[in-house]
């Protein structure tokens, strides 16, 4: 049977021991964003990542800039970040410029990863309405609470951080 979504990893590929991870999140749509940050953070912790920094910015448009600055600054320290997760929620209808922000944010986040060499996870929900956004953060108000995508982003951060480390 077809199962939608990513096939989860298990075993050592999900072992985050010794990794340092940055979470940058927006204050736009904060109730939903907080659930996603918690999903990401608890997944990292459950998989033995003990060094996690959490920084907030106003909106999704600011995520790439902040991630790039913080990743670059960490390279001057004894422990550079091994991965970053950018988290935000864009809801169509809340703004006329939804499409522009989605485009700029997704391209920006991809570029930060490629330019810095630090894997950056795209933790931005782009939703048609509030209901979809709540469900994708695991806080749906209908019969199903949905699935918290922060869990997937935490796992992706560990997988990609480990990939980065084995290539060096
Ligand atoms: N930022 C978001 O993170 N989510 C949104 O839904 C949103 N809407 O709807 O406008 C949003 N806008 C703000 C934008 O990201 C910037 O913070 C702002 O334009 C200042 O640069």
PDB file of C-alpha atoms in Angstrom, residues 22-26 55-73 84-90 100-116 118-124:
ATOM      1  CA  UNK A  22      20.277  25.766  15.136  1.00  0.00           C
ATOM      2  CA  UNK A  23      16.524  26.357  15.010  1.00  0.00           C
ATOM      3  CA  UNK A  24      15.399  29.729  13.592  1.00  0.00           C
ATOM      4  CA  UNK A  25      11.665  30.353  13.788  1.00  0.00           C
ATOM      5  CA  UNK A  26       9.222  33.151  13.038  1.00  0.00           C
ATOM      6  CA  UNK A  55      16.439  32.044  17.743  1.00  0.00           C
ATOM      7  CA  UNK A  56      13.336  33.952  16.617  1.00  0.00           C
ATOM      8  CA  UNK A  57      12.787  36.442  13.781  1.00  0.00           C
ATOM      9  CA  UNK A  58       9.690  38.417  12.714  1.00  0.00           C
ATOM     10  CA  UNK A  59       8.490  36.568   9.590  1.00  0.00           C
ATOM     11  CA  UNK A  60       9.376  33.893   7.050  1.00  0.00           C
ATOM     12  CA  UNK A  61      11.067  36.413   4.791  1.00  0.00           C
ATOM     13  CA  UNK A  62      13.706  37.013   7.507  1.00  0.00           C
ATOM     14  CA  UNK A  63      14.554  33.303   7.983  1.00  0.00           C
ATOM     15  CA  UNK A  64      17.293  32.959   5.306  1.00  0.00           C
ATOM     16  CA  UNK A  65      19.158  36.096   6.387  1.00  0.00           C
ATOM     17  CA  UNK A  66      19.158  35.123  10.061  1.00  0.00           C
ATOM     18  CA  UNK A  67      20.153  31.521   9.347  1.00  0.00           C
ATOM     19  CA  UNK A  68      23.057  32.624   7.157  1.00  0.00           C
ATOM     20  CA  UNK A  69      24.372  35.149   9.705  1.00  0.00           C
ATOM     21  CA  UNK A  70      24.157  32.695  12.597  1.00  0.00           C
ATOM     22  CA  UNK A  71      25.713  29.800  10.672  1.00  0.00           C
ATOM     23  CA  UNK A  72      28.583  32.015   9.532  1.00  0.00           C
ATOM     24  CA  UNK A  73      29.130  33.390  13.039  1.00  0.00           C
ATOM     25  CA  UNK A  84      19.914  24.386  10.873  1.00  0.00           C
ATOM     26  CA  UNK A  85      16.119  24.190  10.704  1.00  0.00           C
ATOM     27  CA  UNK A  86      14.154  27.249   9.516  1.00  0.00           C
ATOM     28  CA  UNK A  87      10.566  27.134  10.792  1.00  0.00           C
ATOM     29  CA  UNK A  88       7.634  29.316   9.777  1.00  0.00           C
ATOM     30  CA  UNK A  89       4.035  29.221   8.601  1.00  0.00           C
ATOM     31  CA  UNK A  90       2.714  31.075   5.554  1.00  0.00           C
ATOM     32  CA  UNK A 100       6.314  36.290  -3.258  1.00  0.00           C
ATOM     33  CA  UNK A 101       7.204  35.415   0.307  1.00  0.00           C
ATOM     34  CA  UNK A 102       6.928  31.655  -0.348  1.00  0.00           C
ATOM     35  CA  UNK A 103       9.192  31.926  -3.366  1.00  0.00           C
ATOM     36  CA  UNK A 104      11.771  34.171  -1.718  1.00  0.00           C
ATOM     37  CA  UNK A 105      11.837  32.137   1.476  1.00  0.00           C
ATOM     38  CA  UNK A 106      12.199  28.737  -0.163  1.00  0.00           C
ATOM     39  CA  UNK A 107      14.894  29.925  -2.585  1.00  0.00           C
ATOM     40  CA  UNK A 108      16.638  31.811   0.201  1.00  0.00           C
ATOM     41  CA  UNK A 109      16.726  28.826   2.522  1.00  0.00           C
ATOM     42  CA  UNK A 110      18.061  26.547  -0.224  1.00  0.00           C
ATOM     43  CA  UNK A 111      20.777  29.101  -1.030  1.00  0.00           C
ATOM     44  CA  UNK A 112      21.886  29.392   2.596  1.00  0.00           C
ATOM     45  CA  UNK A 113      22.551  25.668   2.712  1.00  0.00           C
ATOM     46  CA  UNK A 114      24.432  25.645  -0.581  1.00  0.00           C
ATOM     47  CA  UNK A 115      26.439  28.801   0.209  1.00  0.00           C
ATOM     48  CA  UNK A 116      27.434  27.949   3.772  1.00  0.00           C
ATOM     49  CA  UNK A 118      25.681  23.711   6.464  1.00  0.00           C
ATOM     50  CA  UNK A 119      22.504  21.745   5.708  1.00  0.00           C
ATOM     51  CA  UNK A 120      19.420  23.911   6.213  1.00  0.00           C
ATOM     52  CA  UNK A 121      16.060  22.183   6.574  1.00  0.00           C
ATOM     53  CA  UNK A 122      13.014  23.829   4.991  1.00  0.00           C
ATOM     54  CA  UNK A 123      10.579  23.887   7.871  1.00  0.00           C
ATOM     55  CA  UNK A 124       8.124  26.332   6.363  1.00  0.00           C
TER      56      UNK A 124
END
